[in-house]
């Protein structure tokens, strides 16, 4: 895997010359910014920035759910490629080794379980969460607050 990047750069250069290098740079840059934006949305919505709520989590699972947001819930596997499958981020936090093709089914069970146990599960609108993320950069909301990864109670 570590040698594939130089080989890919070489293939672009060998096939298209300097235009290939420019194309590779633009492609990699745009894809990286797109992915990073999606990842920031998962962890910078209003709900996920509520440190007191996260610290009050009753267990590790609830802390994971409090620390991330999902959008486009129950969207099928192939259409979720638009979001790079990051619309199932809570499922990823709870079951990191599970194949993406199972995330939709797990998300349905997760949403039902959250209702059964009184856990707030954020499943918002893509654009609303995007706006919350952008707003979150203007002023920090949890300065000087201690964040517990899991309080263990």
Tab-separated table of N, CA and C in Angstrom:
chain	number	residue	atom	x	y	z
A	1	UNK	N	0.825	-1.202	0.000
A	1	UNK	CA	0.000	0.000	0.000
A	1	UNK	C	0.863	1.258	0.000
A	2	UNK	N	2.015	1.222	0.687
A	2	UNK	CA	2.852	2.409	0.787
A	2	UNK	C	3.521	2.754	-0.535
A	3	UNK	N	3.701	1.786	-1.428
A	3	UNK	CA	4.357	2.077	-2.699
A	3	UNK	C	3.354	2.442	-3.785
A	4	UNK	N	2.056	2.314	-3.528
A	4	UNK	CA	1.059	2.585	-4.564
A	4	UNK	C	0.968	4.071	-4.903
A	5	UNK	N	1.178	4.954	-3.943
A	5	UNK	CA	1.104	6.391	-4.201
A	5	UNK	C	2.148	6.821	-5.223
A	6	UNK	N	3.434	6.505	-5.018
A	6	UNK	CA	4.428	6.898	-6.038
A	6	UNK	C	4.142	6.268	-7.401
A	7	UNK	N	3.647	5.034	-7.411
A	7	UNK	CA	3.330	4.381	-8.684
A	7	UNK	C	2.182	5.097	-9.395
A	8	UNK	N	1.206	5.544	-8.622
A	8	UNK	CA	0.084	6.271	-9.203
A	8	UNK	C	0.540	7.606	-9.783
A	9	UNK	N	1.394	8.316	-9.048
A	9	UNK	CA	1.945	9.579	-9.549
A	9	UNK	C	2.724	9.315	-10.842
A	10	UNK	N	3.528	8.294	-10.831
A	10	UNK	CA	4.319	7.949	-12.026
A	10	UNK	C	3.401	7.609	-13.198
A	11	UNK	N	2.339	6.865	-12.952
A	11	UNK	CA	1.412	6.490	-14.034
A	11	UNK	C	0.757	7.726	-14.643
A	12	UNK	N	0.335	8.663	-13.813
A	12	UNK	CA	-0.234	9.912	-14.332
A	12	UNK	C	0.814	10.664	-15.168
A	13	UNK	N	2.033	10.733	-14.657
A	13	UNK	CA	3.096	11.452	-15.364
A	13	UNK	C	3.442	10.748	-16.673
A	14	UNK	N	3.578	9.453	-16.617
A	14	UNK	CA	3.964	8.668	-17.804
A	14	UNK	C	2.895	8.760	-18.886
A	15	UNK	N	1.636	8.788	-18.482
A	15	UNK	CA	0.540	8.818	-19.447
A	15	UNK	C	0.285	10.219	-19.998
A	16	UNK	N	0.310	11.233	-19.128
A	16	UNK	CA	-0.110	12.577	-19.539
A	16	UNK	C	0.957	13.653	-19.359
A	17	UNK	N	2.120	13.289	-18.904
A	17	UNK	CA	3.187	14.268	-18.716
A	17	UNK	C	2.891	15.212	-17.563
A	18	UNK	N	3.295	16.469	-17.714
A	18	UNK	CA	3.064	17.454	-16.645
A	18	UNK	C	1.580	17.699	-16.406
A	19	UNK	N	0.777	17.577	-17.458
A	19	UNK	CA	-0.683	17.691	-17.271
A	19	UNK	C	-1.196	16.588	-16.340
A	20	UNK	N	-0.604	15.431	-16.463
A	20	UNK	CA	-0.980	14.318	-15.596
A	20	UNK	C	-0.660	14.607	-14.143
A	21	UNK	N	0.513	15.198	-13.902
A	21	UNK	CA	0.873	15.563	-12.529
A	21	UNK	C	-0.093	16.615	-11.977
A	22	UNK	N	-0.442	17.592	-12.806
A	22	UNK	CA	-1.397	18.619	-12.388
A	22	UNK	C	-2.760	17.987	-12.105
A	23	UNK	N	-3.199	17.113	-12.990
A	23	UNK	CA	-4.483	16.425	-12.793
A	23	UNK	C	-4.458	15.606	-11.504
A	24	UNK	N	-3.373	14.900	-11.264
A	24	UNK	CA	-3.258	14.098	-10.044
A	24	UNK	C	-3.318	14.992	-8.813
A	25	UNK	N	-2.602	16.108	-8.833
A	25	UNK	CA	-2.601	17.044	-7.712
A	25	UNK	C	-4.005	17.605	-7.460
A	26	UNK	N	-4.688	18.040	-8.500
A	26	UNK	CA	-6.039	18.602	-8.351
A	26	UNK	C	-6.996	17.529	-7.835
A	27	UNK	N	-6.938	16.350	-8.415
A	27	UNK	CA	-7.807	15.253	-8.000
A	27	UNK	C	-7.597	14.909	-6.529
A	28	UNK	N	-6.348	14.755	-6.126
A	28	UNK	CA	-6.031	14.405	-4.740
A	28	UNK	C	-6.436	15.526	-3.785
A	29	UNK	N	-6.212	16.752	-4.171
A	29	UNK	CA	-6.555	17.897	-3.313
A	29	UNK	C	-8.058	18.002	-3.095
A	30	UNK	N	-8.812	17.937	-4.163
A	30	UNK	CA	-10.274	18.059	-4.060
A	30	UNK	C	-10.845	16.904	-3.247
A	31	UNK	N	-10.390	15.704	-3.527
A	31	UNK	CA	-10.881	14.537	-2.788
A	31	UNK	C	-10.549	14.637	-1.305
A	32	UNK	N	-9.353	15.095	-0.993
A	32	UNK	CA	-8.935	15.222	0.407
A	32	UNK	C	-9.775	16.251	1.152
A	33	UNK	N	-9.991	17.401	0.548
A	33	UNK	CA	-10.801	18.441	1.187
A	33	UNK	C	-12.235	17.956	1.368
A	34	UNK	N	-12.769	17.270	0.378
A	34	UNK	CA	-14.132	16.743	0.455
A	34	UNK	C	-14.256	15.746	1.614
A	35	UNK	N	-13.317	14.810	1.685
A	35	UNK	CA	-13.343	13.818	2.766
A	35	UNK	C	-13.206	14.500	4.131
A	36	UNK	N	-12.256	15.413	4.252
A	36	UNK	CA	-12.014	16.076	5.529
A	36	UNK	C	-13.237	16.883	5.965
A	37	UNK	N	-13.926	17.506	5.024
A	37	UNK	CA	-15.145	18.250	5.347
A	37	UNK	C	-16.194	17.318	5.927
A	38	UNK	N	-16.381	16.166	5.300
A	38	UNK	CA	-17.357	15.190	5.811
A	38	UNK	C	-16.977	14.731	7.221
A	39	UNK	N	-15.695	14.444	7.419
A	39	UNK	CA	-15.241	13.983	8.731
A	39	UNK	C	-15.428	15.063	9.793
A	40	UNK	N	-15.172	16.315	9.436
A	40	UNK	CA	-15.391	17.408	10.394
A	40	UNK	C	-16.865	17.554	10.738
A	41	UNK	N	-17.731	17.335	9.771
A	41	UNK	CA	-19.169	17.418	10.038
A	41	UNK	C	-19.588	16.384	11.086
A	42	UNK	N	-18.985	15.199	11.021
A	42	UNK	CA	-19.332	14.144	11.973
A	42	UNK	C	-19.060	14.542	13.418
A	43	UNK	N	-18.103	15.432	13.639
A	43	UNK	CA	-17.682	15.728	15.006
A	43	UNK	C	-17.792	17.191	15.404
A	44	UNK	N	-18.414	18.019	14.573
A	44	UNK	CA	-18.497	19.442	14.884
A	44	UNK	C	-19.894	20.009	14.712
A	45	UNK	N	-20.903	19.215	14.952
A	45	UNK	CA	-22.274	19.729	14.962
A	45	UNK	C	-22.563	20.272	16.359
A	46	UNK	N	-23.637	21.019	16.489
A	46	UNK	CA	-23.985	21.577	17.805
A	46	UNK	C	-24.105	20.480	18.864
A	47	UNK	N	-24.752	19.387	18.505
A	47	UNK	CA	-24.985	18.305	19.459
A	47	UNK	C	-23.683	17.639	19.909
A	48	UNK	N	-22.769	17.425	18.987
A	48	UNK	CA	-21.527	16.725	19.335
A	48	UNK	C	-20.565	17.598	20.129
A	49	UNK	N	-20.762	18.896	20.091
A	49	UNK	CA	-19.887	19.807	20.829
A	49	UNK	C	-20.380	20.080	22.246
A	50	UNK	N	-21.439	19.414	22.643
A	50	UNK	CA	-21.977	19.567	23.993
A	50	UNK	C	-21.154	18.679	24.932
A	51	UNK	N	-20.110	19.253	25.509
A	51	UNK	CA	-19.168	18.501	26.338
A	51	UNK	C	-19.849	17.963	27.599
A	52	UNK	N	-20.701	18.747	28.195
A	52	UNK	CA	-21.381	18.289	29.417
A	52	UNK	C	-22.228	17.043	29.144
A	53	UNK	N	-22.910	17.041	28.008
A	53	UNK	CA	-23.714	15.874	27.641
A	53	UNK	C	-22.809	14.663	27.406
A	54	UNK	N	-21.706	14.872	26.713
A	54	UNK	CA	-20.787	13.764	26.448
A	54	UNK	C	-20.205	13.224	27.751
A	55	UNK	N	-19.835	14.122	28.651
A	55	UNK	CA	-19.258	13.687	29.925
A	55	UNK	C	-20.292	12.986	30.817
A	56	UNK	N	-21.567	13.254	30.582
A	56	UNK	CA	-22.620	12.626	31.389
A	56	UNK	C	-23.041	11.265	30.843
A	57	UNK	N	-22.389	10.806	29.791
A	57	UNK	CA	-22.746	9.517	29.192
A	57	UNK	C	-22.650	8.412	30.235
A	58	UNK	N	-23.604	7.509	30.197
A	58	UNK	CA	-23.668	6.420	31.182
A	58	UNK	C	-22.707	5.279	30.875
A	59	UNK	N	-22.288	5.161	29.611
A	59	UNK	CA	-21.332	4.106	29.254
A	59	UNK	C	-20.586	4.493	27.977
A	60	UNK	N	-19.666	3.642	27.566
A	60	UNK	CA	-18.828	3.913	26.415
A	60	UNK	C	-19.657	4.101	25.147
A	61	UNK	N	-20.657	3.274	24.947
A	61	UNK	CA	-21.487	3.356	23.747
A	61	UNK	C	-22.227	4.677	23.652
A	62	UNK	N	-22.796	5.107	24.754
A	62	UNK	CA	-23.505	6.386	24.767
A	62	UNK	C	-22.533	7.539	24.518
A	63	UNK	N	-21.320	7.432	25.028
A	63	UNK	CA	-20.310	8.465	24.777
A	63	UNK	C	-19.954	8.527	23.292
A	64	UNK	N	-19.895	7.381	22.633
A	64	UNK	CA	-19.619	7.355	21.197
A	64	UNK	C	-20.740	8.025	20.409
A	65	UNK	N	-21.966	7.752	20.776
A	65	UNK	CA	-23.120	8.332	20.087
A	65	UNK	C	-23.184	9.837	20.312
A	66	UNK	N	-22.814	10.281	21.509
A	66	UNK	CA	-22.826	11.719	21.807
A	66	UNK	C	-21.722	12.467	21.074
A	67	UNK	N	-20.692	11.762	20.642
A	67	UNK	CA	-19.539	12.440	20.044
A	67	UNK	C	-19.587	12.514	18.524
A	68	UNK	N	-20.651	12.018	17.905
A	68	UNK	CA	-20.707	12.115	16.444
A	68	UNK	C	-22.132	12.293	15.951
A	69	UNK	N	-22.238	12.772	14.729
A	69	UNK	CA	-23.529	13.045	14.109
A	69	UNK	C	-23.635	12.303	12.781
A	70	UNK	N	-24.834	11.922	12.439
A	70	UNK	CA	-25.095	11.271	11.161
A	70	UNK	C	-26.095	12.098	10.362
A	71	UNK	N	-26.102	11.899	9.079
A	71	UNK	CA	-27.086	12.525	8.196
A	71	UNK	C	-27.441	11.519	7.109
A	72	UNK	N	-28.480	11.811	6.362
A	72	UNK	CA	-28.948	10.913	5.299
A	72	UNK	C	-29.115	9.496	5.842
A	73	UNK	N	-29.763	9.400	6.992
A	73	UNK	CA	-29.918	8.095	7.634
A	73	UNK	C	-30.767	7.168	6.777
A	74	UNK	N	-30.429	5.917	6.839
A	74	UNK	CA	-31.084	4.844	6.120
A	74	UNK	C	-30.988	4.978	4.602
A	75	UNK	N	-30.001	5.722	4.143
A	75	UNK	CA	-29.749	5.800	2.707
A	75	UNK	C	-29.066	4.505	2.291
A	76	UNK	N	-29.422	4.002	1.122
A	76	UNK	CA	-28.865	2.741	0.650
A	76	UNK	C	-27.357	2.842	0.425
A	77	UNK	N	-26.732	1.681	0.258
A	77	UNK	CA	-25.269	1.583	0.169
A	77	UNK	C	-24.684	2.420	-0.969
A	78	UNK	N	-25.115	2.208	-2.197
A	78	UNK	CA	-24.511	2.912	-3.330
A	78	UNK	C	-24.764	4.419	-3.304
A	79	UNK	N	-25.974	4.891	-3.025
A	79	UNK	CA	-26.160	6.350	-2.953
A	79	UNK	C	-25.346	7.007	-1.832
A	80	UNK	N	-24.955	6.249	-0.830
A	80	UNK	CA	-24.164	6.805	0.273
A	80	UNK	C	-22.733	7.122	-0.126
A	81	UNK	N	-22.319	6.703	-1.309
A	81	UNK	CA	-20.969	7.035	-1.770
A	81	UNK	C	-20.798	8.541	-1.872
A	82	UNK	N	-21.887	9.270	-2.127
A	82	UNK	CA	-21.828	10.735	-2.192
A	82	UNK	C	-21.257	11.295	-0.892
A	83	UNK	N	-21.556	10.638	0.216
A	83	UNK	CA	-21.075	11.060	1.535
A	83	UNK	C	-19.856	10.257	1.973
A	84	UNK	N	-19.289	9.474	1.058
A	84	UNK	CA	-18.145	8.606	1.351
A	84	UNK	C	-18.466	7.666	2.506
A	85	UNK	N	-19.713	7.324	2.655
A	85	UNK	CA	-20.259	6.449	3.699
A	85	UNK	C	-20.065	7.009	5.105
A	86	UNK	N	-19.744	8.276	5.212
A	86	UNK	CA	-19.599	8.892	6.532
A	86	UNK	C	-20.948	9.286	7.125
A	87	UNK	N	-22.031	9.058	6.402
A	87	UNK	CA	-23.364	9.299	6.948
A	87	UNK	C	-23.754	8.213	7.956
A	88	UNK	N	-22.922	7.212	8.130
A	88	UNK	CA	-23.125	6.158	9.129
A	88	UNK	C	-22.021	6.209	10.185
A	89	UNK	N	-21.644	7.387	10.612
A	89	UNK	CA	-20.454	7.517	11.448
A	89	UNK	C	-20.637	6.963	12.866
A	90	UNK	N	-21.819	7.086	13.430
A	90	UNK	CA	-22.050	6.498	14.766
A	90	UNK	C	-21.869	4.982	14.713
A	91	UNK	N	-22.363	4.374	13.658
A	91	UNK	CA	-22.176	2.929	13.488
A	91	UNK	C	-20.682	2.613	13.412
A	92	UNK	N	-19.940	3.421	12.688
A	92	UNK	CA	-18.488	3.223	12.592
A	92	UNK	C	-17.825	3.321	13.965
A	93	UNK	N	-18.257	4.282	14.791
A	93	UNK	CA	-17.661	4.424	16.125
A	93	UNK	C	-17.927	3.187	16.984
A	94	UNK	N	-19.112	2.642	16.869
A	94	UNK	CA	-19.470	1.492	17.699
A	94	UNK	C	-18.945	0.172	17.144
A	95	UNK	N	-18.896	0.053	15.825
A	95	UNK	CA	-18.477	-1.193	15.173
A	95	UNK	C	-17.466	-0.879	14.065
A	96	UNK	N	-16.252	-0.472	14.440
A	96	UNK	CA	-15.290	0.032	13.450
A	96	UNK	C	-14.832	-0.983	12.403
A	97	UNK	N	-14.938	-2.252	12.667
A	97	UNK	CA	-14.460	-3.245	11.714
A	97	UNK	C	-15.562	-3.831	10.842
A	98	UNK	N	-16.782	-3.328	10.990
A	98	UNK	CA	-17.906	-3.842	10.212
A	98	UNK	C	-17.878	-3.286	8.794
A	99	UNK	N	-18.115	-4.135	7.824
A	99	UNK	CA	-18.136	-3.732	6.424
A	99	UNK	C	-19.254	-2.706	6.178
A	100	UNK	N	-18.963	-1.723	5.315
A	100	UNK	CA	-19.919	-0.653	5.018
A	100	UNK	C	-21.279	-1.180	4.576
A	101	UNK	N	-21.289	-2.291	3.890
A	101	UNK	CA	-22.554	-2.810	3.354
A	101	UNK	C	-23.543	-3.185	4.456
A	102	UNK	N	-23.086	-3.306	5.692
A	102	UNK	CA	-23.968	-3.659	6.809
A	102	UNK	C	-24.381	-2.449	7.642
A	103	UNK	N	-23.814	-1.289	7.366
A	103	UNK	CA	-24.062	-0.116	8.208
A	103	UNK	C	-25.524	0.305	8.239
A	104	UNK	N	-26.214	0.209	7.130
A	104	UNK	CA	-27.621	0.640	7.101
A	104	UNK	C	-28.472	-0.200	8.060
A	105	UNK	N	-28.289	-1.506	8.030
A	105	UNK	CA	-29.057	-2.389	8.908
A	105	UNK	C	-28.708	-2.146	10.371
A	106	UNK	N	-27.423	-1.957	10.648
A	106	UNK	CA	-26.996	-1.693	12.027
A	106	UNK	C	-27.535	-0.349	12.496
A	107	UNK	N	-27.549	0.641	11.591
A	107	UNK	CA	-28.044	1.970	11.963
A	107	UNK	C	-29.515	1.901	12.363
A	108	UNK	N	-30.292	1.104	11.670
A	108	UNK	CA	-31.714	0.959	12.012
A	108	UNK	C	-31.866	0.388	13.423
A	109	UNK	N	-31.104	-0.640	13.730
A	109	UNK	CA	-31.140	-1.241	15.065
A	109	UNK	C	-30.652	-0.230	16.104
A	110	UNK	N	-29.601	0.507	15.777
A	110	UNK	CA	-29.051	1.514	16.681
A	110	UNK	C	-30.082	2.586	16.997
A	111	UNK	N	-30.791	3.064	15.997
A	111	UNK	CA	-31.798	4.107	16.219
A	111	UNK	C	-32.921	3.597	17.125
A	112	UNK	N	-33.351	2.368	16.918
A	112	UNK	CA	-34.395	1.773	17.767
A	112	UNK	C	-33.889	1.589	19.197
A	113	UNK	N	-32.652	1.133	19.336
A	113	UNK	CA	-32.062	0.914	20.658
A	113	UNK	C	-31.917	2.233	21.410
A	114	UNK	N	-31.537	3.279	20.718
A	114	UNK	CA	-31.415	4.596	21.357
A	114	UNK	C	-32.759	5.068	21.888
A	115	UNK	N	-33.810	4.868	21.126
A	115	UNK	CA	-35.153	5.239	21.587
A	115	UNK	C	-35.520	4.415	22.823
A	116	UNK	N	-35.262	3.116	22.777
A	116	UNK	CA	-35.585	2.225	23.898
A	116	UNK	C	-34.867	2.618	25.187
A	117	UNK	N	-33.648	3.155	25.067
A	117	UNK	CA	-32.842	3.474	26.250
A	117	UNK	C	-32.737	4.967	26.544
A	118	UNK	N	-33.504	5.777	25.828
A	118	UNK	CA	-33.515	7.214	26.093
A	118	UNK	C	-32.214	7.918	25.764
A	119	UNK	N	-31.514	7.449	24.737
A	119	UNK	CA	-30.258	8.055	24.311
A	119	UNK	C	-30.545	8.923	23.091
A	120	UNK	N	-30.072	10.167	23.133
A	120	UNK	CA	-30.288	11.069	21.999
A	120	UNK	C	-29.309	10.716	20.885
A	121	UNK	N	-29.857	10.380	19.744
A	121	UNK	CA	-29.065	10.021	18.564
A	121	UNK	C	-29.264	11.114	17.528
A	122	UNK	N	-28.191	11.801	17.142
A	122	UNK	CA	-28.327	12.890	16.179
A	122	UNK	C	-28.305	12.362	14.760
A	123	UNK	N	-29.433	12.515	14.097
A	123	UNK	CA	-29.562	12.169	12.694
A	123	UNK	C	-30.192	13.376	12.022
A	124	UNK	N	-29.327	14.285	11.586
A	124	UNK	CA	-29.813	15.545	11.054
A	124	UNK	C	-29.757	15.643	9.552
A	125	UNK	N	-30.077	16.825	9.094
A	125	UNK	CA	-30.037	17.159	7.687
A	125	UNK	C	-28.597	17.526	7.313
A	126	UNK	N	-28.145	17.079	6.162
A	126	UNK	CA	-26.765	17.315	5.720
A	126	UNK	C	-26.401	18.794	5.777
A	127	UNK	N	-27.230	19.645	5.212
A	127	UNK	CA	-26.905	21.072	5.140
A	127	UNK	C	-26.959	21.744	6.506
A	128	UNK	N	-27.880	21.318	7.361
A	128	UNK	CA	-27.930	21.878	8.719
A	128	UNK	C	-26.652	21.549	9.487
A	129	UNK	N	-26.212	20.306	9.388
A	129	UNK	CA	-24.992	19.897	10.090
A	129	UNK	C	-23.776	20.599	9.488
A	130	UNK	N	-23.773	20.796	8.181
A	130	UNK	CA	-22.675	21.531	7.545
A	130	UNK	C	-22.601	22.958	8.093
A	131	UNK	N	-23.740	23.625	8.183
A	131	UNK	CA	-23.777	25.002	8.700
A	131	UNK	C	-23.330	25.033	10.161
A	132	UNK	N	-23.778	24.068	10.963
A	132	UNK	CA	-23.350	23.994	12.368
A	132	UNK	C	-21.837	23.816	12.450
A	133	UNK	N	-21.271	22.981	11.571
A	133	UNK	CA	-19.829	22.765	11.567
A	133	UNK	C	-19.088	24.065	11.251
A	134	UNK	N	-19.515	24.764	10.222
A	134	UNK	CA	-18.856	26.016	9.844
A	134	UNK	C	-18.963	27.023	10.984
A	135	UNK	N	-20.139	27.117	11.601
A	135	UNK	CA	-20.330	28.034	12.730
A	135	UNK	C	-19.451	27.659	13.914
A	136	UNK	N	-19.198	26.374	14.095
A	136	UNK	CA	-18.414	25.926	15.251
A	136	UNK	C	-16.981	26.439	15.191
A	137	UNK	N	-16.489	26.771	14.012
A	137	UNK	CA	-15.124	27.256	13.882
A	137	UNK	C	-14.975	28.715	14.300
A	138	UNK	N	-16.079	29.435	14.389
A	138	UNK	CA	-15.995	30.862	14.703
A	138	UNK	C	-15.685	31.120	16.172
A	139	UNK	N	-16.156	30.261	17.051
A	139	UNK	CA	-15.852	30.445	18.471
A	139	UNK	C	-15.920	29.106	19.186
A	140	UNK	N	-14.901	28.796	19.954
A	140	UNK	CA	-14.891	27.528	20.686
A	140	UNK	C	-15.969	27.514	21.759
A	141	UNK	N	-16.604	26.379	21.923
A	141	UNK	CA	-17.712	26.280	22.877
A	141	UNK	C	-17.340	25.556	24.157
A	142	UNK	N	-16.191	24.952	24.187
A	142	UNK	CA	-15.849	24.159	25.362
A	142	UNK	C	-14.473	24.507	25.910
A	143	UNK	N	-14.094	25.761	25.775
A	143	UNK	CA	-12.813	26.164	26.345
A	143	UNK	C	-12.802	25.912	27.843
A	144	UNK	N	-11.729	25.384	28.334
A	144	UNK	CA	-11.485	25.142	29.742
A	144	UNK	C	-12.377	24.055	30.334
A	145	UNK	N	-13.124	23.331	29.510
A	145	UNK	CA	-13.910	22.218	30.018
A	145	UNK	C	-13.120	20.931	29.799
A	146	UNK	N	-13.104	20.085	30.804
A	146	UNK	CA	-12.430	18.804	30.677
A	146	UNK	C	-13.345	17.859	29.908
A	147	UNK	N	-12.773	17.189	28.933
A	147	UNK	CA	-13.545	16.225	28.142
A	147	UNK	C	-13.111	14.831	28.552
A	148	UNK	N	-14.072	14.061	29.031
A	148	UNK	CA	-13.804	12.677	29.390
A	148	UNK	C	-14.114	11.803	28.195
A	149	UNK	N	-13.166	10.973	27.791
A	149	UNK	CA	-13.424	10.048	26.679
A	149	UNK	C	-14.553	9.096	27.086
A	150	UNK	N	-14.538	8.651	28.306
A	150	UNK	CA	-15.619	7.852	28.875
A	150	UNK	C	-15.463	7.972	30.386
A	151	UNK	N	-16.531	8.409	31.044
A	151	UNK	CA	-16.416	8.703	32.478
A	151	UNK	C	-16.459	7.460	33.366
A	152	UNK	N	-16.802	6.315	32.807
A	152	UNK	CA	-16.704	5.072	33.556
A	152	UNK	C	-17.760	4.832	34.617
A	153	UNK	N	-18.774	5.651	34.679
A	153	UNK	CA	-19.796	5.419	35.717
A	153	UNK	C	-20.810	4.394	35.284
